[in-house]
Amino acid sequence: MSWMRLQGRLSVLMLAVWAPSAFGQGYEWLDSALPERSFDFGTVARGSKLHHAFAIVNRGDQEIRILESRTKCGCTEAKIGAKSIPPGTQTSVEVTIDTTRFLGHKPSGVTLVFESPSYVQADLDTSCYIRGDIVTEPGLLDFGVVRRSETPPSTSLNLTYAGGRADWAVTAMRTRTDRIVARFQEAGRSPEGYPVYTLSAELKPSVPNGFFKDEVTLETNEGEKLPISVVAEVQSAVAVTPAIVNFGQMKPGQSVARTVLVRSDRPFDVTRLAADRDDLQAEDQAKGPQAVHQIKVTLKAPAEPGSFYSELTVKTDVPDEPEAVLKAFATVEP
């Protein structure tokens, strides 16, 4: 046998031995990390901007790392909450579809490329059916950046029906959560003579801080359900800095303390500090109302080795302000 043929057979043999461990195993984590791989928005109005969040949940003992993402259409945007997901935590991929330039069935989505625990690509698919005779302007109910105040923020959009049914009407309306109040009413006629409707919404004080997403569903007498996305960026009146504390490598029973700041634009009192695990303790170093409070956070590592995760909630006397949350991580050595 010639050296070239022998070398070729050895290469094939080495690939056959190595390939199963490199490509055929180690992907079990992916199914649990991506509980949802596809989402159908159903029938939508043209011009709508559709939002959906795909969860990425780390149920394993290794960090999940996303290398990159690629959208499948120019109509699609994707925002990843975090590219590194420690064990016991989760993030989301927020997908936005702009239906302005399309009609009929429209598939799209995003491809994620993971580099850890295994190098693998995964598709998150979306689809919808875009009606050309129902148009919204703008494409969603967007409150923009919202600061908490006594006056509820509001926003609205116009919906135009250009179909051939004279008795077309919205027969029911519902919201996904109870944190918005929506109203739908006729607003006149377009220059072309089509009926125009106004959909308006107000935010309730119970809306959480950060990026808020909801949905208004309009049911028509044609038997269809039209989803309208609702988004807002709610700025907190009270903020924890830093919001994530990593205590690093710790030995069982070891205690480590960190200091975080709780801030507001006016003096306030911290009324309660509570962690979901007894290993994490917190103490307010300030006495009386302050615009900035120093909070001493102490972690006593549990006896069990492995990944540690806990949340500390900070309650204040600021009216209508939800609890601020501090996330704590650590790795307990054997």
Coordinates of C-alpha atoms in Angstrom, one line a residue:
M1 CA 0.0 0.0 0.0
S2 CA 1.4 3.4 -0.9
W3 CA 2.1 6.0 1.7
M4 CA -0.6 8.4 0.2
R5 CA -3.3 5.7 0.5
L6 CA -2.2 4.8 4.0
Q7 CA -2.2 8.4 5.1
G8 CA -5.7 8.9 3.7
R9 CA -7.1 5.8 5.5
L10 CA -5.5 7.0 8.8
S11 CA -7.1 10.5 8.3
V12 CA -10.6 8.9 7.8
L13 CA -10.1 6.7 10.9
M14 CA -9.1 9.6 13.1
L15 CA -12.1 11.7 11.9
A16 CA -14.4 8.8 12.6
V17 CA -13.0 8.5 16.2
W18 CA -13.0 12.2 16.9
A19 CA -16.2 13.4 15.2
P20 CA -18.8 11.9 17.6
S21 CA -17.3 13.7 20.6
A22 CA -16.9 16.9 18.7
F23 CA -20.2 17.0 16.9
G24 CA -22.5 14.2 18.0
Q25 CA -22.6 14.9 21.7
G26 CA -22.8 17.8 24.1
Y27 CA -25.9 19.4 22.5
E28 CA -28.4 18.2 25.1
W29 CA -28.3 21.6 26.9
L30 CA -29.7 23.3 23.8
D31 CA -33.2 21.9 24.1
S32 CA -33.6 23.0 27.7
A33 CA -32.0 26.4 27.0
L34 CA -34.5 27.2 24.2
P35 CA -38.0 26.2 25.3
E36 CA -39.5 28.0 22.3
R37 CA -38.1 27.9 18.8
S38 CA -40.9 29.4 16.7
F39 CA -43.8 31.9 17.1
D40 CA -46.7 32.7 14.8
F41 CA -48.2 36.2 15.2
G42 CA -51.2 35.2 13.1
T43 CA -53.1 37.8 11.0
V44 CA -51.7 41.3 11.4
A45 CA -52.4 44.8 10.0
R46 CA -49.9 46.2 7.5
G47 CA -47.5 48.7 9.1
S48 CA -47.6 46.8 12.4
K49 CA -44.3 46.4 14.3
L50 CA -44.5 43.0 16.0
H51 CA -42.6 42.1 19.1
H52 CA -41.8 38.7 20.6
A53 CA -39.3 37.6 23.2
F54 CA -37.6 34.2 23.0
A55 CA -36.3 33.0 26.3
I56 CA -32.8 31.5 26.8
V57 CA -32.7 29.6 30.1
N58 CA -29.5 28.2 31.6
R59 CA -30.5 25.1 33.5
G60 CA -27.0 23.5 33.4
D61 CA -23.8 24.0 35.3
Q62 CA -21.8 25.7 32.5
E63 CA -22.0 29.3 31.3
I64 CA -23.9 29.8 28.0
R65 CA -22.2 32.2 25.6
I66 CA -23.6 33.6 22.4
L67 CA -21.1 34.4 19.7
E68 CA -23.3 36.3 17.3
S69 CA -26.8 36.6 15.8
R70 CA -28.1 36.9 12.2
T71 CA -31.6 38.0 11.2
K72 CA -33.3 36.2 8.3
C73 CA -34.9 39.3 6.7
G74 CA -34.3 43.1 6.4
C75 CA -37.6 43.5 8.1
T76 CA -36.3 41.9 11.3
E77 CA -34.4 43.3 14.3
A78 CA -33.0 41.2 17.2
K79 CA -31.8 42.4 20.6
I80 CA -30.1 40.0 22.9
G81 CA -30.4 40.8 26.6
A82 CA -27.1 39.3 27.5
K83 CA -24.6 37.2 25.5
S84 CA -23.2 35.5 28.6
I85 CA -25.8 33.6 30.7
P86 CA -24.4 32.1 34.0
P87 CA -25.9 28.9 35.4
G88 CA -29.3 29.4 37.0
T89 CA -30.1 32.6 35.1
Q90 CA -31.8 33.5 31.9
T91 CA -32.1 36.2 29.2
S92 CA -34.2 36.9 26.2
V93 CA -33.9 37.6 22.5
E94 CA -36.3 40.4 21.6
V95 CA -37.4 40.0 17.9
T96 CA -39.1 42.9 16.1
I97 CA -40.8 42.5 12.7
D98 CA -41.7 45.5 10.6
T99 CA -44.6 44.7 8.2
T100 CA -44.6 48.0 6.3
R101 CA -43.1 46.6 3.0
F102 CA -44.8 43.2 2.8
L103 CA -48.2 41.5 2.2
G104 CA -49.4 38.0 2.7
H105 CA -47.5 35.2 4.5
K106 CA -44.2 36.5 5.8
P107 CA -41.6 34.1 7.5
S108 CA -38.6 35.5 9.3
G109 CA -36.6 35.1 12.4
V110 CA -33.1 35.0 13.8
T111 CA -30.2 32.6 13.9
L112 CA -28.1 32.4 17.0
V113 CA -24.5 31.1 17.0
F114 CA -23.5 29.7 20.4
E115 CA -19.8 29.1 21.3
S116 CA -20.4 27.5 24.8
P117 CA -21.1 25.0 26.2
S118 CA -21.0 23.7 22.5
Y119 CA -20.4 25.5 19.2
V120 CA -23.8 25.2 17.5
Q121 CA -26.3 27.3 15.5
A122 CA -30.0 27.5 16.4
D123 CA -32.9 29.1 14.5
L124 CA -35.7 31.1 16.2
D125 CA -38.4 31.4 13.6
T126 CA -41.3 33.8 13.3
S127 CA -44.2 34.0 10.9
C128 CA -47.3 36.2 10.2
Y129 CA -50.0 36.9 7.6
I130 CA -50.1 40.6 6.7
R131 CA -53.4 42.1 5.5
G132 CA -53.2 44.9 3.0
D133 CA -56.7 46.3 3.7
I134 CA -56.0 47.1 7.4
V135 CA -53.2 49.6 8.0
T136 CA -51.8 51.1 11.3
E137 CA -49.9 54.3 11.6
P138 CA -47.6 54.2 13.6
G139 CA -46.9 50.5 13.8
L140 CA -47.2 50.1 17.5
L141 CA -48.2 51.8 20.8
D142 CA -44.8 53.2 21.8
F143 CA -44.7 55.2 25.1
G144 CA -41.0 55.9 24.6
V145 CA -39.0 56.7 27.8
V146 CA -41.3 57.1 30.7
R147 CA -40.6 58.7 34.1
R148 CA -42.9 57.8 36.9
S149 CA -45.4 60.7 37.7
E150 CA -48.9 61.3 39.0
T151 CA -50.1 61.8 35.5
P152 CA -50.5 58.4 33.6
P153 CA -48.5 58.5 30.3
S154 CA -50.5 57.8 27.2
T155 CA -50.0 57.1 23.5
S156 CA -52.1 56.3 20.4
L157 CA -52.2 55.1 16.8
N158 CA -54.5 55.3 13.9
L159 CA -56.0 52.2 12.2
T160 CA -57.5 52.5 8.7
Y161 CA -59.8 49.8 7.2
A162 CA -59.8 49.8 3.4
G163 CA -61.7 46.6 2.8
G164 CA -65.0 46.0 1.1
R165 CA -67.2 45.2 4.1
A166 CA -69.4 48.1 5.0
D167 CA -70.2 46.8 8.5
W168 CA -66.6 46.0 9.4
A169 CA -66.1 46.6 13.2
V170 CA -64.0 45.7 16.2
T171 CA -66.2 43.6 18.4
A172 CA -63.8 43.0 21.4
M173 CA -60.5 44.2 22.7
R174 CA -58.2 42.8 25.4
T175 CA -54.7 43.4 26.7
R176 CA -52.2 40.8 27.6
T177 CA -51.6 42.3 31.1
D178 CA -53.6 44.5 33.5
R179 CA -50.9 47.2 33.5
I180 CA -52.4 49.2 30.6
V181 CA -55.8 50.7 29.8
A182 CA -56.8 50.7 26.1
R183 CA -59.6 52.4 24.2
F184 CA -60.8 52.0 20.6
Q185 CA -63.0 54.5 18.9
E186 CA -63.9 55.8 15.4
A187 CA -62.0 59.0 14.4
G188 CA -63.5 59.9 11.0
R189 CA -62.6 59.2 7.4
S190 CA -59.3 59.1 5.5
P191 CA -58.9 61.4 2.4
E192 CA -59.8 58.3 0.3
G193 CA -63.1 57.9 2.3
Y194 CA -62.0 54.9 4.4
P195 CA -63.0 54.7 8.1
V196 CA -60.2 55.6 10.5
Y197 CA -60.1 54.5 14.1
T198 CA -58.0 55.6 17.1
L199 CA -56.5 53.1 19.5
S200 CA -55.1 54.8 22.6
A201 CA -53.5 53.4 25.8
E202 CA -52.5 54.6 29.2
L203 CA -49.9 53.0 31.5
K204 CA -50.9 52.2 35.1
P205 CA -48.6 52.9 38.1
S206 CA -48.0 49.2 38.5
V207 CA -45.9 48.9 35.3
P208 CA -42.5 47.5 36.2
N209 CA -39.2 49.3 35.7
G210 CA -37.1 48.7 32.6
F211 CA -38.2 47.6 29.2
F212 CA -42.0 46.9 29.3
K213 CA -43.8 45.0 26.6
D214 CA -47.5 44.3 26.3
E215 CA -50.1 43.6 23.5
V216 CA -53.6 44.8 22.6
T217 CA -55.6 42.3 20.7
L218 CA -58.5 43.6 18.5
E219 CA -61.2 41.0 17.6
T220 CA -63.2 41.9 14.5
N221 CA -66.6 40.7 13.2
E222 CA -64.7 38.8 10.5
G223 CA -63.5 36.4 13.2
E224 CA -59.9 37.6 13.1
K225 CA -57.6 38.8 15.9
L226 CA -55.2 41.6 15.2
P227 CA -52.3 42.0 17.6
I228 CA -50.9 45.5 18.4
S229 CA -47.6 45.7 20.2
V230 CA -47.1 48.0 23.2
V231 CA -43.7 49.0 24.4
A232 CA -42.2 51.5 26.9
E233 CA -38.9 52.1 28.6
V234 CA -39.8 52.9 32.2
Q235 CA -37.1 54.7 34.1
S236 CA -36.8 53.7 37.8
A237 CA -37.1 56.3 40.5
V238 CA -34.8 54.1 42.6
A239 CA -31.7 52.4 41.1
V240 CA -29.2 49.9 42.6
T241 CA -25.6 50.3 41.5
P242 CA -24.2 47.8 40.6
A243 CA -27.3 45.7 39.9
I244 CA -25.3 42.5 39.6
V245 CA -22.6 41.4 42.1
N246 CA -20.3 38.5 41.4
F247 CA -18.6 37.3 44.6
G248 CA -16.3 35.1 42.5
Q249 CA -14.7 31.8 43.8
M250 CA -15.5 31.1 47.5
K251 CA -14.9 28.3 49.9
P252 CA -17.7 26.7 51.9
G253 CA -18.5 28.8 54.9
Q254 CA -16.5 31.8 53.8
S255 CA -18.0 35.2 54.2
V256 CA -17.4 38.1 51.7
A257 CA -19.0 41.5 51.9
R258 CA -19.6 44.0 49.1
T259 CA -21.1 47.6 49.2
V260 CA -23.8 48.7 46.7
L261 CA -25.5 52.1 46.3
V262 CA -29.2 52.7 46.2
R263 CA -29.9 56.1 44.6
S264 CA -32.9 58.4 43.8
D265 CA -33.3 62.0 42.8
R266 CA -34.8 62.9 46.2
P267 CA -34.3 61.7 49.8
F268 CA -36.0 58.4 50.7
D269 CA -36.0 55.6 53.3
V270 CA -35.2 52.0 52.7
T271 CA -38.1 50.1 54.3
R272 CA -37.1 46.5 53.6
L273 CA -34.2 44.4 52.5
A274 CA -35.0 40.8 51.7
A275 CA -33.0 38.0 50.0
D276 CA -34.5 34.8 48.6
R277 CA -31.7 32.8 50.3
D278 CA -30.6 33.0 53.9
D279 CA -26.9 32.9 52.8
L280 CA -27.3 36.4 51.5
Q281 CA -27.7 39.2 54.1
A282 CA -28.0 43.0 53.6
E283 CA -27.8 46.0 55.9
D284 CA -28.5 49.7 55.2
Q285 CA -25.6 51.8 56.4
A286 CA -27.6 55.1 56.2
K287 CA -29.8 56.5 59.0
G288 CA -32.9 58.4 58.0
P289 CA -33.9 59.7 54.5
Q290 CA -31.0 60.0 52.1
A291 CA -30.7 60.5 48.3
V292 CA -28.0 57.8 48.4
H293 CA -28.0 54.7 50.6
Q294 CA -24.9 52.5 51.1
I295 CA -26.1 48.8 51.5
K296 CA -23.6 46.3 52.9
V297 CA -24.3 42.9 51.2
T298 CA -22.7 39.9 52.8
L299 CA -22.6 36.4 51.4
K300 CA -21.7 33.4 53.5
A301 CA -21.0 30.6 51.1
P302 CA -23.2 27.5 51.6
A303 CA -21.6 24.1 52.3
E304 CA -22.7 22.6 49.0
P305 CA -20.2 23.3 46.1
G306 CA -21.3 24.6 42.8
S307 CA -23.0 27.7 41.4
F308 CA -24.7 30.1 43.8
Y309 CA -27.4 32.6 42.8
S310 CA -29.7 34.8 44.8
E311 CA -31.8 37.9 44.5
L312 CA -32.0 40.8 47.0
T313 CA -35.1 43.0 46.8
V314 CA -34.9 46.6 48.0
K315 CA -38.2 48.2 49.1
T316 CA -38.4 52.0 49.6
D317 CA -41.0 54.6 50.6
V318 CA -41.0 56.2 47.1
P319 CA -44.7 56.2 46.0
D320 CA -45.7 53.7 43.3
E321 CA -42.1 52.5 43.0
P322 CA -41.6 48.7 42.6
E323 CA -38.9 46.9 44.5
A324 CA -35.4 47.3 43.1
V325 CA -33.6 44.0 42.6
L326 CA -29.9 43.1 43.1
K327 CA -28.6 39.8 41.6
A328 CA -25.8 38.0 43.4
F329 CA -23.6 35.2 41.9
A330 CA -20.8 33.1 43.3
T331 CA -19.0 29.8 42.7
V332 CA -18.5 27.6 45.8
E333 CA -15.4 25.5 45.4
P334 CA -15.4 21.8 46.5

